[in-house]
Amino acid sequence: MQIDILTLFPEIALAPLGESIIKRAREAGIATVRAHNLRDWAKDKHRRTDDYLCGGGQGMLLMPGPLFDAIEALKGPETKVILMTPQGRVFKQAMARELSREAHLLIVCGHYEGVDQRVIDELIDLELSIGDYVLTNGAIAAAVVTDAIVRLLPGALGDARSPEDESFSDPNLLEAPAYTKPADFRGLKVPEVLMTGHHARIAEWKQRMALERTRANRPDLLG
Ligand code: ADE
């Protein structure tokens, strides 16, 4: 899979993707991830990419010229073009799974007050938000989305089973609490059932605890 990120801050987008699991997946050729500086498509000598809002209002907007040129240069016939914006659909694990089946993603990062609507109308296939808060720029959100997608690609995680067991694989339940050794740490004990080796009872305990945790932390998931 190929992911291209178009942003004014390529270093911000790439920094979290240059370590650990995603770094190894990239080195293994499981995913090709590149970041491109929108300023390279600016037209004037000051390399401007933003301008004031038509009709007035606070802040600046990314203007259509550089974005049209950059997106047209970077997209191919199979590309899904995504815009990171707090106005988008909220990114969830199911969407990560769906997008992990695409051949090529071009992730466009908003900045300032966002992008000119004509870019969205003409060139964007999907507007995505990573949550109900406002970041300083979409490069952070693009890194989040890229991480969530690349780790799902076959071979990215060492243990091929691990994406199935985790929170949000069952869309309605969080993961159960987890423990490692020692069994007694400062008098704090690992729940006994986990030390029994009794798989059925352990599975039943995990299910119950997952439900309890979901009720406490994310009652919205239970509907
Ligand atoms: N840009 C700024 N805030 C954002 C968010 N919450 N999701 C996606 N892109 C953003």
PDB file of C-alpha atoms and ligand atoms in Angstrom:
ATOM      1  CA  MET A   1       0.000   0.000   0.000  1.00  0.00           C
ATOM      2  CA  GLN A   2       1.098   3.559  -0.675  1.00  0.00           C
ATOM      3  CA  ILE A   3       0.234   6.562   1.482  1.00  0.00           C
ATOM      4  CA  ASP A   4       1.142  10.097   0.459  1.00  0.00           C
ATOM      5  CA  ILE A   5       0.648  12.941   2.913  1.00  0.00           C
ATOM      6  CA  LEU A   6       0.350  16.502   1.610  1.00  0.00           C
ATOM      7  CA  THR A   7       1.080  19.073   4.304  1.00  0.00           C
ATOM      8  CA  LEU A   8       2.894  22.276   5.218  1.00  0.00           C
ATOM      9  CA  PHE A   9       4.665  20.235   7.926  1.00  0.00           C
ATOM     10  CA  PRO A  10       6.115  17.014   6.470  1.00  0.00           C
ATOM     11  CA  GLU A  11       8.358  16.507   9.522  1.00  0.00           C
ATOM     12  CA  ILE A  12       5.369  16.518  11.885  1.00  0.00           C
ATOM     13  CA  ALA A  13       3.543  13.958   9.755  1.00  0.00           C
ATOM     14  CA  LEU A  14       6.536  11.632   9.415  1.00  0.00           C
ATOM     15  CA  ALA A  15       8.070  11.840  12.902  1.00  0.00           C
ATOM     16  CA  PRO A  16       5.691   9.349  14.571  1.00  0.00           C
ATOM     17  CA  LEU A  17       5.914   7.041  11.551  1.00  0.00           C
ATOM     18  CA  GLY A  18       9.690   6.631  11.741  1.00  0.00           C
ATOM     19  CA  GLU A  19       9.858   4.441  14.852  1.00  0.00           C
ATOM     20  CA  SER A  20       8.967   0.965  16.004  1.00  0.00           C
ATOM     21  CA  ILE A  21       6.264  -1.060  14.218  1.00  0.00           C
ATOM     22  CA  ILE A  22       5.490   1.441  11.455  1.00  0.00           C
ATOM     23  CA  LYS A  23       9.172   1.997  10.769  1.00  0.00           C
ATOM     24  CA  ARG A  24       9.682  -1.756  10.383  1.00  0.00           C
ATOM     25  CA  ALA A  25       6.589  -2.111   8.177  1.00  0.00           C
ATOM     26  CA  ARG A  26       7.938   0.628   5.921  1.00  0.00           C
ATOM     27  CA  GLU A  27      11.389  -0.950   5.796  1.00  0.00           C
ATOM     28  CA  ALA A  28       9.820  -4.326   4.946  1.00  0.00           C
ATOM     29  CA  GLY A  29       7.995  -2.707   2.007  1.00  0.00           C
ATOM     30  CA  ILE A  30       4.557  -3.419   3.526  1.00  0.00           C
ATOM     31  CA  ALA A  31       3.727   0.271   3.174  1.00  0.00           C
ATOM     32  CA  THR A  32       5.346   3.142   1.320  1.00  0.00           C
ATOM     33  CA  VAL A  33       4.732   6.371   3.235  1.00  0.00           C
ATOM     34  CA  ARG A  34       5.836   9.743   1.893  1.00  0.00           C
ATOM     35  CA  ALA A  35       5.159  13.320   2.915  1.00  0.00           C
ATOM     36  CA  HIS A  36       5.132  16.246   0.491  1.00  0.00           C
ATOM     37  CA  ASN A  37       5.422  19.927   1.268  1.00  0.00           C
ATOM     38  CA  LEU A  38       2.464  21.873  -0.117  1.00  0.00           C
ATOM     39  CA  ARG A  39       4.755  24.893  -0.420  1.00  0.00           C
ATOM     40  CA  ASP A  40       6.517  23.150  -3.321  1.00  0.00           C
ATOM     41  CA  TRP A  41       3.370  23.905  -5.382  1.00  0.00           C
ATOM     42  CA  ALA A  42       3.141  27.567  -4.346  1.00  0.00           C
ATOM     43  CA  LYS A  43       3.303  29.948  -7.254  1.00  0.00           C
ATOM     44  CA  ASP A  44       4.692  33.237  -5.995  1.00  0.00           C
ATOM     45  CA  LYS A  45       8.165  34.071  -4.767  1.00  0.00           C
ATOM     46  CA  HIS A  46       7.032  34.095  -1.116  1.00  0.00           C
ATOM     47  CA  ARG A  47       5.749  30.529  -1.583  1.00  0.00           C
ATOM     48  CA  ARG A  48       2.335  31.504  -0.199  1.00  0.00           C
ATOM     49  CA  THR A  49      -0.284  28.817   0.248  1.00  0.00           C
ATOM     50  CA  ASP A  50      -2.939  30.681   2.271  1.00  0.00           C
ATOM     51  CA  ASP A  51      -5.125  33.756   1.966  1.00  0.00           C
ATOM     52  CA  TYR A  52      -7.819  35.709   3.788  1.00  0.00           C
ATOM     53  CA  LEU A  53     -11.406  34.482   3.967  1.00  0.00           C
ATOM     54  CA  CYS A  54     -13.856  35.765   1.393  1.00  0.00           C
ATOM     55  CA  GLY A  55     -16.731  37.473   3.185  1.00  0.00           C
ATOM     56  CA  GLY A  56     -14.540  38.173   6.214  1.00  0.00           C
ATOM     57  CA  GLY A  57     -13.853  36.152   9.326  1.00  0.00           C
ATOM     58  CA  GLN A  58     -10.938  35.146  11.499  1.00  0.00           C
ATOM     59  CA  GLY A  59      -7.827  33.447  10.193  1.00  0.00           C
ATOM     60  CA  MET A  60      -6.536  32.208   6.868  1.00  0.00           C
ATOM     61  CA  LEU A  61      -7.529  29.480   4.465  1.00  0.00           C
ATOM     62  CA  LEU A  62      -5.408  27.259   2.223  1.00  0.00           C
ATOM     63  CA  MET A  63      -6.045  28.557  -1.270  1.00  0.00           C
ATOM     64  CA  PRO A  64      -7.113  26.377  -4.183  1.00  0.00           C
ATOM     65  CA  GLY A  65      -4.189  26.916  -6.612  1.00  0.00           C
ATOM     66  CA  PRO A  66      -1.369  25.042  -4.848  1.00  0.00           C
ATOM     67  CA  LEU A  67      -3.766  22.356  -3.545  1.00  0.00           C
ATOM     68  CA  PHE A  68      -5.264  21.638  -6.971  1.00  0.00           C
ATOM     69  CA  ASP A  69      -1.820  21.400  -8.558  1.00  0.00           C
ATOM     70  CA  ALA A  70      -0.389  19.227  -5.783  1.00  0.00           C
ATOM     71  CA  ILE A  71      -3.329  16.822  -5.610  1.00  0.00           C
ATOM     72  CA  GLU A  72      -3.475  16.486  -9.389  1.00  0.00           C
ATOM     73  CA  ALA A  73       0.266  15.765  -9.448  1.00  0.00           C
ATOM     74  CA  LEU A  74       0.155  13.188  -6.645  1.00  0.00           C
ATOM     75  CA  LYS A  75      -3.025  11.290  -7.426  1.00  0.00           C
ATOM     76  CA  GLY A  76      -3.360   8.366  -9.796  1.00  0.00           C
ATOM     77  CA  PRO A  77      -6.354   6.440 -11.153  1.00  0.00           C
ATOM     78  CA  GLU A  78      -6.669   4.314  -7.981  1.00  0.00           C
ATOM     79  CA  THR A  79      -6.094   7.025  -5.392  1.00  0.00           C
ATOM     80  CA  LYS A  80      -8.540   7.747  -2.595  1.00  0.00           C
ATOM     81  CA  VAL A  81      -8.091  11.395  -1.609  1.00  0.00           C
ATOM     82  CA  ILE A  82      -8.760  12.174   2.059  1.00  0.00           C
ATOM     83  CA  LEU A  83      -8.872  15.544   3.797  1.00  0.00           C
ATOM     84  CA  MET A  84      -8.064  15.740   7.513  1.00  0.00           C
ATOM     85  CA  THR A  85     -10.461  18.239   9.091  1.00  0.00           C
ATOM     86  CA  PRO A  86     -12.466  18.563  12.317  1.00  0.00           C
ATOM     87  CA  GLN A  87     -15.494  18.914   9.994  1.00  0.00           C
ATOM     88  CA  GLY A  88     -15.051  15.354   8.713  1.00  0.00           C
ATOM     89  CA  ARG A  89     -16.576  11.960   9.574  1.00  0.00           C
ATOM     90  CA  VAL A  90     -15.071  10.639  12.806  1.00  0.00           C
ATOM     91  CA  PHE A  91     -12.300   8.104  12.174  1.00  0.00           C
ATOM     92  CA  LYS A  92     -12.966   4.731  13.824  1.00  0.00           C
ATOM     93  CA  GLN A  93     -11.383   1.277  13.710  1.00  0.00           C
ATOM     94  CA  ALA A  94     -13.928   0.092  11.094  1.00  0.00           C
ATOM     95  CA  MET A  95     -12.824   2.939   8.817  1.00  0.00           C
ATOM     96  CA  ALA A  96      -9.151   2.047   9.428  1.00  0.00           C
ATOM     97  CA  ARG A  97      -9.934  -1.515   8.337  1.00  0.00           C
ATOM     98  CA  GLU A  98     -11.782  -0.303   5.237  1.00  0.00           C
ATOM     99  CA  LEU A  99      -9.000   2.087   4.235  1.00  0.00           C
ATOM    100  CA  SER A 100      -6.322  -0.583   4.789  1.00  0.00           C
ATOM    101  CA  ARG A 101      -7.759  -2.344   1.702  1.00  0.00           C
ATOM    102  CA  GLU A 102      -7.067   0.639  -0.596  1.00  0.00           C
ATOM    103  CA  ALA A 103      -4.054   0.626  -2.920  1.00  0.00           C
ATOM    104  CA  HIS A 104      -3.196   4.309  -2.594  1.00  0.00           C
ATOM    105  CA  LEU A 105      -4.245   7.015  -0.148  1.00  0.00           C
ATOM    106  CA  LEU A 106      -3.458  10.690  -0.557  1.00  0.00           C
ATOM    107  CA  ILE A 107      -4.028  12.413   2.773  1.00  0.00           C
ATOM    108  CA  VAL A 108      -4.386  16.180   2.537  1.00  0.00           C
ATOM    109  CA  CYS A 109      -3.799  18.129   5.743  1.00  0.00           C
ATOM    110  CA  GLY A 110      -5.722  21.284   6.532  1.00  0.00           C
ATOM    111  CA  HIS A 111      -4.139  24.190   8.329  1.00  0.00           C
ATOM    112  CA  TYR A 112      -5.310  27.554   9.683  1.00  0.00           C
ATOM    113  CA  GLU A 113      -9.098  27.684   9.189  1.00  0.00           C
ATOM    114  CA  GLY A 114      -9.050  24.831   6.671  1.00  0.00           C
ATOM    115  CA  VAL A 115      -9.150  24.655   2.883  1.00  0.00           C
ATOM    116  CA  ASP A 116     -11.138  26.410   0.151  1.00  0.00           C
ATOM    117  CA  GLN A 117     -14.445  24.556  -0.357  1.00  0.00           C
ATOM    118  CA  ARG A 118     -13.777  24.163  -4.097  1.00  0.00           C
ATOM    119  CA  VAL A 119     -10.915  21.783  -3.266  1.00  0.00           C
ATOM    120  CA  ILE A 120     -13.319  19.641  -1.220  1.00  0.00           C
ATOM    121  CA  ASP A 121     -16.046  19.735  -3.877  1.00  0.00           C
ATOM    122  CA  GLU A 122     -13.754  18.795  -6.755  1.00  0.00           C
ATOM    123  CA  LEU A 123     -10.957  16.644  -5.375  1.00  0.00           C
ATOM    124  CA  ILE A 124     -11.716  15.157  -1.958  1.00  0.00           C
ATOM    125  CA  ASP A 125     -13.299  11.697  -1.688  1.00  0.00           C
ATOM    126  CA  LEU A 126     -13.559  11.601   2.106  1.00  0.00           C
ATOM    127  CA  GLU A 127     -13.308  14.195   4.893  1.00  0.00           C
ATOM    128  CA  LEU A 128     -11.972  12.654   8.122  1.00  0.00           C
ATOM    129  CA  SER A 129     -11.742  13.931  11.695  1.00  0.00           C
ATOM    130  CA  ILE A 130      -9.843  12.061  14.401  1.00  0.00           C
ATOM    131  CA  GLY A 131     -12.114  13.403  17.147  1.00  0.00           C
ATOM    132  CA  ASP A 132     -14.121  16.306  18.487  1.00  0.00           C
ATOM    133  CA  TYR A 133     -11.274  18.717  19.234  1.00  0.00           C
ATOM    134  CA  VAL A 134      -9.207  21.097  17.131  1.00  0.00           C
ATOM    135  CA  LEU A 135      -5.523  20.479  16.480  1.00  0.00           C
ATOM    136  CA  THR A 136      -3.107  23.134  15.237  1.00  0.00           C
ATOM    137  CA  ASN A 137      -2.725  21.259  11.970  1.00  0.00           C
ATOM    138  CA  GLY A 138      -3.891  18.174  10.145  1.00  0.00           C
ATOM    139  CA  ALA A 139      -0.411  16.610   9.905  1.00  0.00           C
ATOM    140  CA  ILE A 140      -0.836  15.260  13.433  1.00  0.00           C
ATOM    141  CA  ALA A 141      -4.186  13.752  12.440  1.00  0.00           C
ATOM    142  CA  ALA A 142      -2.683  12.307   9.231  1.00  0.00           C
ATOM    143  CA  ALA A 143       0.002  10.553  11.278  1.00  0.00           C
ATOM    144  CA  VAL A 144      -2.691   9.066  13.548  1.00  0.00           C
ATOM    145  CA  VAL A 145      -4.724   7.769  10.610  1.00  0.00           C
ATOM    146  CA  THR A 146      -1.642   6.412   8.826  1.00  0.00           C
ATOM    147  CA  ASP A 147      -0.462   4.589  11.955  1.00  0.00           C
ATOM    148  CA  ALA A 148      -3.886   3.004  12.522  1.00  0.00           C
ATOM    149  CA  ILE A 149      -4.047   1.812   8.896  1.00  0.00           C
ATOM    150  CA  VAL A 150      -0.469   0.578   8.411  1.00  0.00           C
ATOM    151  CA  ARG A 151      -0.504  -1.559  11.559  1.00  0.00           C
ATOM    152  CA  LEU A 152      -3.470  -3.475  10.084  1.00  0.00           C
ATOM    153  CA  LEU A 153      -1.635  -4.426   6.880  1.00  0.00           C
ATOM    154  CA  PRO A 154      -0.715  -8.117   6.670  1.00  0.00           C
ATOM    155  CA  GLY A 155       2.696  -8.684   8.267  1.00  0.00           C
ATOM    156  CA  ALA A 156       2.928  -5.279   9.994  1.00  0.00           C
ATOM    157  CA  LEU A 157       2.374  -6.729  13.471  1.00  0.00           C
ATOM    158  CA  GLY A 158       4.570  -9.674  14.401  1.00  0.00           C
ATOM    159  CA  ASP A 159       1.696 -11.736  15.743  1.00  0.00           C
ATOM    160  CA  ALA A 160      -0.884 -11.947  12.961  1.00  0.00           C
ATOM    161  CA  ARG A 161      -3.688 -12.501  15.457  1.00  0.00           C
ATOM    162  CA  SER A 162      -3.185  -9.449  17.602  1.00  0.00           C
ATOM    163  CA  PRO A 163      -5.376  -6.955  15.696  1.00  0.00           C
ATOM    164  CA  GLU A 164      -8.391  -9.250  16.229  1.00  0.00           C
ATOM    165  CA  ASP A 165      -8.269  -9.384  20.013  1.00  0.00           C
ATOM    166  CA  GLU A 166      -8.037  -5.714  20.783  1.00  0.00           C
ATOM    167  CA  SER A 167     -10.528  -3.030  21.671  1.00  0.00           C
ATOM    168  CA  PHE A 168     -12.784  -1.975  18.796  1.00  0.00           C
ATOM    169  CA  SER A 169     -12.301  -5.230  16.896  1.00  0.00           C
ATOM    170  CA  ASP A 170     -15.539  -6.070  18.612  1.00  0.00           C
ATOM    171  CA  PRO A 171     -16.964  -2.618  17.895  1.00  0.00           C
ATOM    172  CA  ASN A 172     -19.031  -2.649  21.074  1.00  0.00           C
ATOM    173  CA  LEU A 173     -16.511  -3.641  23.748  1.00  0.00           C
ATOM    174  CA  LEU A 174     -13.259  -2.289  25.154  1.00  0.00           C
ATOM    175  CA  GLU A 175     -10.475  -4.710  26.093  1.00  0.00           C
ATOM    176  CA  ALA A 176     -10.449  -6.358  29.508  1.00  0.00           C
ATOM    177  CA  PRO A 177      -7.790  -5.261  32.051  1.00  0.00           C
ATOM    178  CA  ALA A 178      -4.444  -7.031  31.535  1.00  0.00           C
ATOM    179  CA  TYR A 179      -1.681  -8.101  33.926  1.00  0.00           C
ATOM    180  CA  THR A 180       1.880  -9.378  33.712  1.00  0.00           C
ATOM    181  CA  LYS A 181       4.278 -10.796  36.313  1.00  0.00           C
ATOM    182  CA  PRO A 182       4.944 -10.613  39.204  1.00  0.00           C
ATOM    183  CA  ALA A 183       1.683 -12.155  40.487  1.00  0.00           C
ATOM    184  CA  ASP A 184       2.099 -10.108  43.672  1.00  0.00           C
ATOM    185  CA  PHE A 185       3.510  -6.587  43.339  1.00  0.00           C
ATOM    186  CA  ARG A 186       3.637  -4.629  46.628  1.00  0.00           C
ATOM    187  CA  GLY A 187       0.699  -6.695  47.808  1.00  0.00           C
ATOM    188  CA  LEU A 188      -1.292  -5.882  44.663  1.00  0.00           C
ATOM    189  CA  LYS A 189      -2.410  -9.256  43.314  1.00  0.00           C
ATOM    190  CA  VAL A 190      -3.102 -10.409  39.783  1.00  0.00           C
ATOM    191  CA  PRO A 191      -6.708 -11.713  39.725  1.00  0.00           C
ATOM    192  CA  GLU A 192      -6.535 -15.394  40.686  1.00  0.00           C
ATOM    193  CA  VAL A 193      -8.493 -16.674  37.697  1.00  0.00           C
ATOM    194  CA  LEU A 194      -5.697 -15.506  35.362  1.00  0.00           C
ATOM    195  CA  MET A 195      -3.222 -17.775  37.177  1.00  0.00           C
ATOM    196  CA  THR A 196      -5.373 -20.929  36.911  1.00  0.00           C
ATOM    197  CA  GLY A 197      -4.683 -21.811  33.262  1.00  0.00           C
ATOM    198  CA  HIS A 198      -8.415 -22.511  32.943  1.00  0.00           C
ATOM    199  CA  HIS A 199      -9.096 -21.089  29.475  1.00  0.00           C
ATOM    200  CA  ALA A 200     -12.901 -21.136  29.573  1.00  0.00           C
ATOM    201  CA  ARG A 201     -13.039 -19.398  32.964  1.00  0.00           C
ATOM    202  CA  ILE A 202     -10.438 -16.866  31.868  1.00  0.00           C
ATOM    203  CA  ALA A 203     -12.410 -16.099  28.697  1.00  0.00           C
ATOM    204  CA  GLU A 204     -15.598 -15.669  30.742  1.00  0.00           C
ATOM    205  CA  TRP A 205     -13.779 -13.340  33.197  1.00  0.00           C
ATOM    206  CA  LYS A 206     -12.338 -11.244  30.337  1.00  0.00           C
ATOM    207  CA  GLN A 207     -15.759 -10.880  28.751  1.00  0.00           C
ATOM    208  CA  ARG A 208     -17.301  -9.752  32.052  1.00  0.00           C
ATOM    209  CA  MET A 209     -14.486  -7.282  32.787  1.00  0.00           C
ATOM    210  CA  ALA A 210     -14.617  -5.904  29.231  1.00  0.00           C
ATOM    211  CA  LEU A 211     -18.316  -5.240  29.676  1.00  0.00           C
ATOM    212  CA  GLU A 212     -17.748  -3.579  33.070  1.00  0.00           C
ATOM    213  CA  ARG A 213     -14.986  -1.371  31.693  1.00  0.00           C
ATOM    214  CA  THR A 214     -17.076  -0.405  28.668  1.00  0.00           C
ATOM    215  CA  ARG A 215     -19.994   0.508  30.938  1.00  0.00           C
ATOM    216  CA  ALA A 216     -17.700   2.712  33.058  1.00  0.00           C
ATOM    217  CA  ASN A 217     -15.593   4.381  30.339  1.00  0.00           C
ATOM    218  CA  ARG A 218     -17.632   4.225  27.127  1.00  0.00           C
ATOM    219  CA  PRO A 219     -21.328   3.641  27.827  1.00  0.00           C
ATOM    220  CA  ASP A 220     -22.011   5.149  24.365  1.00  0.00           C
ATOM    221  CA  LEU A 221     -20.599   1.965  22.771  1.00  0.00           C
ATOM    222  CA  LEU A 222     -23.310  -0.143  24.421  1.00  0.00           C
ATOM    223  CA  GLY A 223     -26.098   1.985  22.907  1.00  0.00           C
TER     224      GLY A 223
HETATM  225  N1  ADE B   1      -7.241  19.247  12.003  1.00  0.00           N
HETATM  226  C1  ADE B   1      -7.444  19.945  13.131  1.00  0.00           C
HETATM  227  N2  ADE B   1      -8.139  19.240  14.019  1.00  0.00           N
HETATM  228  C2  ADE B   1      -8.409  18.037  13.444  1.00  0.00           C
HETATM  229  C3  ADE B   1      -9.108  16.878  13.868  1.00  0.00           C
HETATM  230  N3  ADE B   1      -9.690  16.793  15.064  1.00  0.00           N
HETATM  231  N4  ADE B   1      -9.175  15.839  13.018  1.00  0.00           N
HETATM  232  C4  ADE B   1      -8.608  15.927  11.793  1.00  0.00           C
HETATM  233  N5  ADE B   1      -7.946  16.996  11.346  1.00  0.00           N
HETATM  234  C5  ADE B   1      -7.842  18.040  12.158  1.00  0.00           C
END
